[in-house]
């Protein structure tokens, strides 16, 4: 979705083509890591098949905050917050914002190779991630809501759904040259892009492998916060190096239902 937004695409083109110089650091502000389920049990409504709702995930105690009825329209469902059925807002919004970093850096078939969590194991920000080209990405609140800040040798850029700004200011209006790399343009319609790709048997702007790689960043980030220790990741084999406990956390046994 965000890749079909002209500002996000343009921001990534500016990074790709060196308008910010060499990217040294990227700050990504999204929400907290997932937490264990802790809502109080409530009476299950007769019309809800809770076993099917939980599916292959653990059978949790019912609470309407997880799956609001049609009458609960004043809040987003909270299943996203819990590790049993979601990945925290770190995954929920990270799938959008880390994805933009992946696109900008040309890492759609790879990802960070090292994850360094904060020393405070209760911290919900501060995870550092390193790409093999030396770029440091930090899960950090830089004071502007959910968004991304690129820091380069020639300037900086802040990009989100509500702002697109650079320092120096004129960088945001830089005109791409004919020799610059141009990124996939869906003309603002990712729905039509998907349908067209199905009809033509072509790749959409964000294919399954691209989505998988961006989601992987989010999931490893959760594992790093959970374990509280440095993790080395092989993006080719998609395994942690010399860490059996972390490798077991790449998946889980599914519940039969």
Tab-separated table of C-alpha atoms in Angstrom:
chain	number	residue	atom	x	y	z
A	1	UNK	CA	0.000	0.000	0.000
A	2	UNK	CA	2.655	2.518	0.994
A	3	UNK	CA	4.765	1.638	-2.052
A	4	UNK	CA	1.877	2.929	-4.165
A	5	UNK	CA	2.002	6.319	-2.446
A	6	UNK	CA	3.895	8.815	-4.602
A	7	UNK	CA	5.725	10.377	-1.645
A	8	UNK	CA	7.042	7.059	-0.397
A	9	UNK	CA	8.107	6.075	-3.906
A	10	UNK	CA	9.832	9.407	-4.458
A	11	UNK	CA	11.555	9.200	-1.064
A	12	UNK	CA	12.946	5.790	-1.962
A	13	UNK	CA	14.093	7.048	-5.371
A	14	UNK	CA	15.984	9.902	-3.704
A	15	UNK	CA	17.743	7.419	-1.429
A	16	UNK	CA	18.440	4.926	-4.240
A	17	UNK	CA	19.988	7.594	-6.448
A	18	UNK	CA	22.250	9.111	-3.817
A	19	UNK	CA	20.517	12.442	-3.290
A	20	UNK	CA	21.084	12.062	0.465
A	21	UNK	CA	24.628	10.830	-0.089
A	22	UNK	CA	25.764	7.653	1.619
A	23	UNK	CA	23.094	6.445	4.036
A	24	UNK	CA	24.677	5.996	7.440
A	25	UNK	CA	21.664	5.461	9.676
A	26	UNK	CA	17.909	4.968	9.447
A	27	UNK	CA	15.500	5.576	12.330
A	28	UNK	CA	12.170	3.757	12.236
A	29	UNK	CA	9.443	4.612	14.702
A	30	UNK	CA	6.667	2.059	14.986
A	31	UNK	CA	4.932	0.555	18.005
A	32	UNK	CA	5.914	-1.852	20.755
A	33	UNK	CA	6.945	-5.506	20.507
A	34	UNK	CA	4.334	-8.189	21.146
A	35	UNK	CA	3.471	-9.180	24.730
A	36	UNK	CA	1.967	-12.374	26.196
A	37	UNK	CA	-1.828	-12.438	26.233
A	38	UNK	CA	-3.153	-10.927	29.464
A	39	UNK	CA	-6.823	-9.973	28.959
A	40	UNK	CA	-9.467	-11.185	31.406
A	41	UNK	CA	-11.826	-13.943	30.312
A	42	UNK	CA	-15.322	-12.832	29.312
A	43	UNK	CA	-18.507	-14.712	28.495
A	44	UNK	CA	-18.337	-16.020	24.950
A	45	UNK	CA	-21.185	-14.733	22.743
A	46	UNK	CA	-23.294	-17.557	21.337
A	47	UNK	CA	-22.748	-16.469	17.749
A	48	UNK	CA	-18.928	-16.690	17.974
A	49	UNK	CA	-17.078	-19.881	17.034
A	50	UNK	CA	-14.053	-19.143	19.193
A	51	UNK	CA	-12.253	-22.364	18.355
A	52	UNK	CA	-12.263	-21.430	14.669
A	53	UNK	CA	-11.323	-17.830	15.406
A	54	UNK	CA	-8.192	-18.926	17.262
A	55	UNK	CA	-7.467	-21.469	14.534
A	56	UNK	CA	-3.916	-22.875	14.708
A	57	UNK	CA	-2.959	-20.378	17.438
A	58	UNK	CA	-3.324	-21.261	21.135
A	59	UNK	CA	-6.932	-21.375	22.359
A	60	UNK	CA	-7.092	-18.120	24.320
A	61	UNK	CA	-9.669	-16.988	26.844
A	62	UNK	CA	-12.275	-14.927	24.990
A	63	UNK	CA	-12.235	-11.153	25.367
A	64	UNK	CA	-14.132	-8.773	23.098
A	65	UNK	CA	-11.029	-6.588	22.693
A	66	UNK	CA	-9.497	-9.330	20.578
A	67	UNK	CA	-12.363	-9.609	18.117
A	68	UNK	CA	-14.883	-6.770	18.470
A	69	UNK	CA	-18.447	-7.284	17.325
A	70	UNK	CA	-20.147	-5.021	14.798
A	71	UNK	CA	-21.270	-2.841	17.716
A	72	UNK	CA	-17.712	-2.177	18.917
A	73	UNK	CA	-16.705	0.405	16.350
A	74	UNK	CA	-14.730	2.768	18.559
A	75	UNK	CA	-11.457	0.809	18.677
A	76	UNK	CA	-9.150	-1.300	16.568
A	77	UNK	CA	-9.065	-5.006	17.528
A	78	UNK	CA	-6.314	-5.748	20.026
A	79	UNK	CA	-5.345	-9.197	18.757
A	80	UNK	CA	-2.434	-7.392	17.076
A	81	UNK	CA	-0.818	-6.711	20.447
A	82	UNK	CA	-0.346	-10.300	21.641
A	83	UNK	CA	2.362	-12.751	20.676
A	84	UNK	CA	-0.038	-15.715	20.549
A	85	UNK	CA	-2.022	-14.227	17.652
A	86	UNK	CA	-0.061	-11.197	16.459
A	87	UNK	CA	3.297	-9.468	16.452
A	88	UNK	CA	2.640	-6.314	18.429
A	89	UNK	CA	2.455	-2.937	16.739
A	90	UNK	CA	6.128	-3.539	15.983
A	91	UNK	CA	4.924	-6.008	13.342
A	92	UNK	CA	1.629	-4.291	12.546
A	93	UNK	CA	3.172	-0.951	11.525
A	94	UNK	CA	6.652	-2.351	11.014
A	95	UNK	CA	5.352	-4.239	7.989
A	96	UNK	CA	4.708	-0.800	6.470
A	97	UNK	CA	7.704	1.215	7.648
A	98	UNK	CA	10.517	-1.363	7.640
A	99	UNK	CA	9.262	-2.225	4.156
A	100	UNK	CA	10.011	1.317	2.998
A	101	UNK	CA	13.568	1.006	4.307
A	102	UNK	CA	13.976	-2.312	2.499
A	103	UNK	CA	12.751	-0.714	-0.741
A	104	UNK	CA	14.896	2.393	-0.394
A	105	UNK	CA	18.063	0.405	0.322
A	106	UNK	CA	17.434	-2.169	-2.413
A	107	UNK	CA	17.145	-5.004	0.105
A	108	UNK	CA	13.916	-6.654	-1.088
A	109	UNK	CA	15.604	-10.076	-1.241
A	110	UNK	CA	17.642	-9.687	1.925
A	111	UNK	CA	17.531	-7.808	5.233
A	112	UNK	CA	19.621	-6.919	8.274
A	113	UNK	CA	22.267	-9.460	9.258
A	114	UNK	CA	22.709	-8.439	12.904
A	115	UNK	CA	20.206	-7.440	15.588
A	116	UNK	CA	21.373	-5.769	18.816
A	117	UNK	CA	18.653	-5.225	21.448
A	118	UNK	CA	18.903	-2.629	24.222
A	119	UNK	CA	20.577	-3.775	27.443
A	120	UNK	CA	17.383	-2.965	29.368
A	121	UNK	CA	15.258	-6.054	28.751
A	122	UNK	CA	12.071	-4.105	29.551
A	123	UNK	CA	12.763	-1.542	26.813
A	124	UNK	CA	10.324	-1.310	23.888
A	125	UNK	CA	12.573	0.877	21.713
A	126	UNK	CA	16.276	0.887	20.974
A	127	UNK	CA	16.796	-2.262	18.892
A	128	UNK	CA	19.664	-1.764	16.434
A	129	UNK	CA	19.765	-3.644	13.131
A	130	UNK	CA	22.704	-3.752	10.746
A	131	UNK	CA	22.759	-4.504	7.023
A	132	UNK	CA	25.844	-6.120	5.541
A	133	UNK	CA	26.646	-2.839	3.757
A	134	UNK	CA	27.098	-1.148	7.147
A	135	UNK	CA	23.822	0.788	7.286
A	136	UNK	CA	22.464	0.951	10.840
A	137	UNK	CA	18.684	0.879	11.328
A	138	UNK	CA	17.278	1.673	14.774
A	139	UNK	CA	13.782	1.124	16.156
A	140	UNK	CA	13.559	4.559	17.744
A	141	UNK	CA	11.003	7.256	18.452
A	142	UNK	CA	12.335	10.403	16.773
A	143	UNK	CA	9.308	12.425	17.876
A	144	UNK	CA	7.120	12.506	14.759
A	145	UNK	CA	4.786	9.526	15.084
A	146	UNK	CA	5.088	6.396	12.968
A	147	UNK	CA	7.618	7.157	10.241
A	148	UNK	CA	11.141	6.781	8.888
A	149	UNK	CA	14.155	9.094	9.066
A	150	UNK	CA	17.020	8.537	6.624
A	151	UNK	CA	20.331	10.091	7.643
A	152	UNK	CA	22.872	10.481	4.855
A	153	UNK	CA	26.195	12.200	4.246
A	154	UNK	CA	24.479	14.963	2.216
A	155	UNK	CA	21.235	15.382	4.120
A	156	UNK	CA	18.350	13.828	6.026
A	157	UNK	CA	14.800	12.906	5.101
A	158	UNK	CA	11.671	12.253	7.178
A	159	UNK	CA	8.855	10.323	5.506
A	160	UNK	CA	5.477	9.079	6.785
A	161	UNK	CA	1.847	9.131	5.714
A	162	UNK	CA	1.532	12.711	6.939
A	163	UNK	CA	4.890	14.368	6.134
A	164	UNK	CA	7.701	14.279	3.576
A	165	UNK	CA	10.547	16.642	4.429
A	166	UNK	CA	14.258	16.904	3.811
A	167	UNK	CA	17.242	18.828	5.099
A	168	UNK	CA	18.374	20.738	3.077
A	169	UNK	CA	14.776	21.648	2.191
A	170	UNK	CA	15.351	21.749	-1.575
A	171	UNK	CA	16.237	18.040	-1.688
A	172	UNK	CA	12.571	17.081	-1.526
A	173	UNK	CA	12.019	18.828	-4.851
A	174	UNK	CA	15.075	17.421	-6.627
A	175	UNK	CA	14.372	16.397	-10.227
A	176	UNK	CA	15.445	12.883	-11.162
A	177	UNK	CA	17.669	12.654	-14.209
A	178	UNK	CA	17.105	10.349	-17.174
A	179	UNK	CA	19.893	8.102	-15.916
A	180	UNK	CA	18.481	7.803	-12.382
A	181	UNK	CA	16.849	4.587	-11.205
A	182	UNK	CA	13.050	4.841	-11.341
A	183	UNK	CA	11.020	2.598	-9.055
A	184	UNK	CA	7.838	0.683	-9.876
A	185	UNK	CA	4.880	3.071	-10.150
A	186	UNK	CA	1.357	1.692	-9.666
A	187	UNK	CA	-0.154	5.126	-10.332
A	188	UNK	CA	-1.456	5.086	-6.779
A	189	UNK	CA	-3.620	1.988	-7.125
A	190	UNK	CA	-2.203	-1.162	-5.548
A	191	UNK	CA	-5.567	-2.921	-5.898
A	192	UNK	CA	-5.535	-2.570	-9.686
A	193	UNK	CA	-1.842	-3.455	-9.788
A	194	UNK	CA	-2.607	-6.744	-8.030
A	195	UNK	CA	-5.508	-7.583	-10.359
A	196	UNK	CA	-3.467	-6.669	-13.435
A	197	UNK	CA	-0.623	-8.883	-12.231
A	198	UNK	CA	-3.022	-11.823	-11.841
A	199	UNK	CA	-4.406	-11.325	-15.345
A	200	UNK	CA	-1.007	-10.837	-16.983
A	201	UNK	CA	0.954	-13.309	-14.832
A	202	UNK	CA	3.400	-10.524	-13.922
A	203	UNK	CA	4.920	-9.498	-10.601
A	204	UNK	CA	3.083	-6.787	-8.618
A	205	UNK	CA	4.864	-3.923	-6.904
A	206	UNK	CA	5.273	-6.007	-3.754
A	207	UNK	CA	5.362	-9.741	-4.453
A	208	UNK	CA	5.191	-12.498	-1.866
A	209	UNK	CA	8.970	-12.720	-1.400
A	210	UNK	CA	9.224	-8.968	-0.849
A	211	UNK	CA	6.427	-9.116	1.716
A	212	UNK	CA	8.058	-12.103	3.388
A	213	UNK	CA	11.376	-10.280	3.741
A	214	UNK	CA	9.788	-7.167	5.260
A	215	UNK	CA	7.746	-9.314	7.667
A	216	UNK	CA	10.921	-11.197	8.585
A	217	UNK	CA	12.531	-7.986	9.833
A	218	UNK	CA	9.541	-7.449	12.144
A	219	UNK	CA	9.485	-11.012	13.447
A	220	UNK	CA	13.220	-11.123	14.132
A	221	UNK	CA	12.911	-7.791	15.925
A	222	UNK	CA	10.350	-9.387	18.248
A	223	UNK	CA	12.659	-12.358	18.856
A	224	UNK	CA	15.573	-10.034	19.645
A	225	UNK	CA	13.525	-8.037	22.171
A	226	UNK	CA	12.259	-11.302	23.679
A	227	UNK	CA	15.681	-12.910	24.091
A	228	UNK	CA	17.524	-9.713	24.957
A	229	UNK	CA	20.778	-10.687	23.252
A	230	UNK	CA	22.591	-10.064	19.980
A	231	UNK	CA	21.462	-12.186	17.038
A	232	UNK	CA	23.322	-12.898	13.806
A	233	UNK	CA	21.062	-13.677	10.846
A	234	UNK	CA	21.862	-15.382	7.568
A	235	UNK	CA	19.389	-13.890	5.039
A	236	UNK	CA	20.265	-16.544	2.449
A	237	UNK	CA	19.647	-19.621	4.619
A	238	UNK	CA	17.152	-17.665	6.753
A	239	UNK	CA	18.646	-19.000	9.960
A	240	UNK	CA	20.275	-17.563	13.042
A	241	UNK	CA	23.953	-18.355	13.402
A	242	UNK	CA	24.914	-20.546	16.373
A	243	UNK	CA	21.682	-19.920	18.308
A	244	UNK	CA	19.399	-22.950	18.620
A	245	UNK	CA	16.934	-21.159	20.905
A	246	UNK	CA	16.433	-18.307	18.449
A	247	UNK	CA	16.067	-20.727	15.532
A	248	UNK	CA	13.299	-22.570	17.360
A	249	UNK	CA	11.448	-19.269	17.641
A	250	UNK	CA	11.223	-18.902	13.857
A	251	UNK	CA	8.074	-20.970	14.001
A	252	UNK	CA	5.811	-22.839	16.406
A	253	UNK	CA	3.747	-25.983	16.562
A	254	UNK	CA	0.263	-25.304	15.251
A	255	UNK	CA	-2.811	-26.264	17.263
A	256	UNK	CA	-5.210	-28.737	15.675
A	257	UNK	CA	-8.738	-27.378	15.530
